[in-house]
Tab-separated table of C-alpha atoms in Angstrom:
chain	number	residue	atom	x	y	z
Q	1	MET	CA	-81.992	67.027	34.264
Q	2	LYS	CA	-80.962	68.609	30.882
Q	3	PHE	CA	-78.181	70.408	32.328
Q	4	ILE	CA	-76.345	66.904	33.513
Q	5	GLN	CA	-77.292	65.667	29.736
Q	6	VAL	CA	-75.434	68.592	28.528
Q	7	ILE	CA	-72.251	67.977	30.955
Q	8	SER	CA	-72.590	64.325	30.230
Q	9	ILE	CA	-72.313	65.127	26.359
Q	10	LEU	CA	-69.491	67.686	26.534
Q	11	LEU	CA	-67.646	65.360	28.874
Q	12	ILE	CA	-67.856	62.405	26.015
Q	13	ILE	CA	-66.939	64.763	23.492
Q	14	ILE	CA	-63.931	65.953	25.347
Q	15	THR	CA	-62.777	62.486	26.493
Q	16	THR	CA	-63.219	61.164	22.627
Q	17	SER	CA	-61.218	64.172	21.202
Q	18	CYS	CA	-58.271	63.778	23.650
Q	19	ASP	CA	-58.190	59.895	23.070
Q	20	SER	CA	-58.190	60.513	18.796
Q	21	SER	CA	-55.115	63.113	19.271
Q	22	ASN	CA	-53.193	60.109	21.023
Q	23	SER	CA	-54.840	57.413	18.845
Q	24	GLU	CA	-52.392	58.537	15.551
Q	25	THR	CA	-48.791	57.859	17.608
Q	26	ILE	CA	-50.070	55.138	20.594
Q	27	ILE	CA	-48.114	52.200	20.636
Q	28	ALA	CA	-50.124	49.007	21.333
Q	29	LYS	CA	-50.540	45.583	20.988
Q	30	ASN	CA	-51.515	44.784	17.229
Q	31	ARG	CA	-51.493	48.484	16.663
Q	32	LEU	CA	-49.015	51.406	15.909
Q	33	GLY	CA	-51.396	54.384	15.361
Q	34	LEU	CA	-54.086	53.650	13.023
Q	35	LEU	CA	-51.817	51.041	11.449
Q	36	THR	CA	-53.102	47.438	12.305
Q	37	PRO	CA	-52.367	43.833	11.185
Q	38	THR	CA	-55.076	43.883	8.631
Q	39	THR	CA	-53.805	47.021	7.289
Q	40	GLN	CA	-52.827	46.578	3.294
Q	41	VAL	CA	-49.418	48.245	2.382
Q	42	ASN	CA	-51.464	49.817	-0.523
Q	43	GLU	CA	-53.399	51.868	2.309
Q	44	ILE	CA	-50.554	53.069	4.112
Q	45	ASN	CA	-50.560	56.528	2.285
Q	46	THR	CA	-53.467	57.122	3.023
Q	47	ILE	CA	-53.609	56.378	6.646
Q	48	LEU	CA	-50.413	58.223	6.880
Q	49	LYS	CA	-51.309	61.103	5.285
Q	50	ASN	CA	-49.317	63.344	7.280
Q	51	ASP	CA	-46.092	61.790	6.829
Q	52	SER	CA	-44.280	61.297	3.449
Q	53	ILE	CA	-43.975	57.580	2.178
Q	54	ALA	CA	-40.734	56.522	0.336
Q	55	GLU	CA	-41.566	55.762	-3.361
Q	56	PHE	CA	-41.785	51.676	-3.516
Q	57	ASP	CA	-42.897	49.396	-5.959
Q	58	LEU	CA	-45.076	46.381	-5.154
Q	59	GLU	CA	-43.944	44.244	-8.206
Q	60	SER	CA	-40.500	45.116	-7.818
Q	61	ARG	CA	-37.547	43.001	-6.138
Q	62	LEU	CA	-39.171	39.785	-7.381
Q	63	ASN	CA	-42.421	40.907	-6.026
Q	64	ARG	CA	-41.003	41.609	-2.662
Q	65	VAL	CA	-40.798	44.998	-1.023
Q	66	ASN	CA	-38.230	44.469	1.872
Q	67	GLU	CA	-39.238	47.645	3.647
Q	68	ILE	CA	-41.039	50.636	3.472
Q	69	GLU	CA	-39.549	53.792	5.147
Q	70	VAL	CA	-42.121	56.776	6.550
Q	71	PHE	CA	-40.475	60.159	6.716
Q	72	ASN	CA	-41.852	62.788	9.176
Q	73	LYS	CA	-41.831	66.330	8.453
Q	74	GLU	CA	-38.770	67.033	9.094
Q	75	GLY	CA	-37.313	64.670	6.469
Q	76	LYS	CA	-36.656	62.065	9.371
Q	77	VAL	CA	-37.403	58.393	8.929
Q	78	SER	CA	-40.096	57.839	11.624
Q	79	ILE	CA	-41.066	54.249	11.099
Q	80	VAL	CA	-39.555	51.067	8.668
Q	81	ILE	CA	-42.469	48.766	7.981
Q	82	GLU	CA	-41.768	45.263	7.020
Q	83	PRO	CA	-44.575	43.836	4.822
Q	84	ASN	CA	-46.107	40.567	5.294
Q	85	TYR	CA	-46.983	38.480	2.353
Q	86	GLN	CA	-50.169	36.297	2.548
Q	87	ASN	CA	-50.751	35.436	-0.996
Q	88	ASP	CA	-49.833	37.289	-4.623
Q	89	SER	CA	-51.850	40.385	-4.229
Q	90	LEU	CA	-52.306	40.941	-0.408
Q	91	PHE	CA	-49.444	42.721	1.473
Q	92	THR	CA	-50.494	43.604	4.982
Q	93	ILE	CA	-47.961	44.927	7.916
Q	94	ASN	CA	-45.431	42.240	9.626
Q	95	GLU	CA	-43.245	44.529	11.582
Q	96	ILE	CA	-42.573	48.285	12.190
Q	97	GLN	CA	-39.177	49.722	13.261
Q	98	ILE	CA	-40.195	52.682	15.495
Q	99	LEU	CA	-37.744	55.806	15.126
Q	100	ASP	CA	-39.626	58.513	16.316
Q	101	PRO	CA	-40.190	59.471	19.641
Q	102	LYS	CA	-43.757	60.726	19.137
Q	103	TYR	CA	-44.633	56.810	19.086
Q	104	LYS	CA	-45.397	56.099	22.864
Q	105	THR	CA	-47.316	53.258	24.497
Q	106	LYS	CA	-50.089	54.705	27.328
Q	107	LYS	CA	-47.512	53.523	29.592
Q	108	GLY	CA	-44.797	56.285	28.449
Q	109	LEU	CA	-42.716	53.667	26.430
Q	110	SER	CA	-41.199	55.241	23.445
Q	111	VAL	CA	-37.596	54.808	21.637
Q	112	ASP	CA	-36.247	57.691	23.540
Q	113	SER	CA	-37.137	55.796	26.851
Q	114	ASN	CA	-34.602	53.263	28.885
Q	115	PHE	CA	-34.602	49.885	30.590
Q	116	LYS	CA	-35.870	51.449	33.900
Q	117	THR	CA	-39.428	52.328	31.594
Q	118	ILE	CA	-39.376	48.823	30.698
Q	119	TYR	CA	-38.563	47.231	34.266
Q	120	GLU	CA	-41.246	49.349	36.199
Q	121	ASN	CA	-44.047	49.271	33.531
Q	122	TYR	CA	-44.196	45.799	31.683
Q	123	LYS	CA	-43.622	42.350	32.289
Q	124	ILE	CA	-40.363	41.434	30.075
Q	125	ASP	CA	-41.439	37.612	28.909
Q	126	ASN	CA	-37.995	36.648	27.314
Q	127	ILE	CA	-34.354	37.920	27.110
Q	128	GLN	CA	-32.379	36.836	24.469
Q	129	ASN	CA	-28.263	37.123	24.630
Q	130	SER	CA	-26.753	37.702	21.438
Q	131	ILE	CA	-22.991	38.529	20.649
Q	132	ASN	CA	-23.546	42.391	20.544
Q	133	SER	CA	-26.859	42.924	21.887
Q	134	VAL	CA	-30.080	42.063	24.575
Q	135	ILE	CA	-33.117	41.479	22.903
Q	136	LEU	CA	-35.821	41.989	25.547
Q	137	SER	CA	-39.569	40.746	24.507
Q	138	ILE	CA	-42.696	42.492	25.974
Q	139	ASP	CA	-45.702	40.450	24.594
Q	140	GLU	CA	-48.276	42.542	26.558
Q	141	ILE	CA	-47.345	45.304	23.462
Q	142	GLY	CA	-46.150	42.897	20.948
Q	143	ALA	CA	-42.570	44.541	20.950
Q	144	TYR	CA	-39.255	43.450	21.100
Q	145	ILE	CA	-36.471	46.056	22.043
Q	146	VAL	CA	-32.810	45.541	21.765
Q	147	ILE	CA	-30.198	47.029	24.045
Q	148	ASP	CA	-26.665	47.307	23.137
Q	149	LYS	CA	-24.083	45.201	25.130
Q	150	LYS	CA	-21.431	47.967	25.627
Q	151	HIS	CA	-24.203	49.331	28.302
Q	152	LEU	CA	-24.134	46.176	30.350
Q	153	PRO	CA	-21.702	45.213	33.240
Q	154	SER	CA	-18.405	44.069	31.918
Q	155	LYS	CA	-19.039	40.518	33.106
Q	156	LEU	CA	-22.000	40.289	30.549
Q	157	LYS	CA	-20.746	42.101	27.694
Q	158	PHE	CA	-18.369	39.594	25.719
Q	159	ASP	CA	-20.556	36.387	26.625
Q	160	SER	CA	-23.262	35.453	24.807
Q	161	GLU	CA	-24.016	32.029	26.406
Q	162	VAL	CA	-24.466	33.520	29.812
Q	163	LYS	CA	-28.225	33.888	30.980
Q	164	ILE	CA	-28.918	37.660	31.671
Q	165	GLU	CA	-31.677	38.428	34.038
Q	166	ALA	CA	-33.564	41.696	33.944
Q	167	ASN	CA	-32.049	42.870	37.628
Q	168	GLN	CA	-28.335	42.573	35.801
Q	169	ILE	CA	-29.475	45.536	32.980
Q	170	PRO	CA	-29.027	49.090	34.169
Q	171	ASN	CA	-31.762	51.262	34.088
Q	172	GLU	CA	-30.261	53.942	32.370
Q	173	ALA	CA	-29.436	51.591	29.438
Q	174	PRO	CA	-30.869	53.259	26.066
Q	175	PHE	CA	-32.692	51.272	23.281
Q	176	LYS	CA	-30.565	50.482	20.108
Q	177	TYR	CA	-33.869	49.158	18.339
Q	178	PHE	CA	-37.806	48.971	19.064
Q	179	TRP	CA	-39.502	46.750	16.961
Q	180	LEU	CA	-43.464	46.191	16.986
Q	181	ARG	CA	-44.766	42.783	15.808
Q	182	PHE	CA	-47.829	42.293	14.262
Q	183	GLU	CA	-49.603	39.200	14.829
Q	184	GLU	CA	-51.571	37.588	11.868
Q	185	PRO	CA	-55.581	37.703	12.396
Q	186	SER	CA	-56.722	34.560	12.792
Q	187	LEU	CA	-59.295	33.344	10.154
């Protein structure tokens, strides 16, 4: 009996430690690692202590910080955070642009993925056709991903009015931008 309890405890510890190693880089709905919609901007330095945060002043630019750049250990921009202004003193996170492939969903979607990864693993809730890009909304993870139209068939590249379907986007089309939007918590 004690042997089974010891094994069970060891399995829990191993499972928990494996989950926490990925928790800092996981992309999920309303979550990027340890960042959530309730994370205040002044907490980012503490939460992302292994990264370098670009200096910013919350009181500058007419009391608005446009974006906050977070750099990885190699000195490259890893994520760009756009603050959400709820009142004069509470700054939380509105959106995050993901630039570092270390951030991934449980299904392996990252900034280095291609359209095939989305098509095979997620429901695409909306496809918007713009002048130079196609914007894919994936509500399951609260993301929108931009693909440059130069990767589309020529009949779709130059017409921003045509309705583009998921099966018209080549599997190998890379991402131009990967954004995660946070929904404000309901009070």
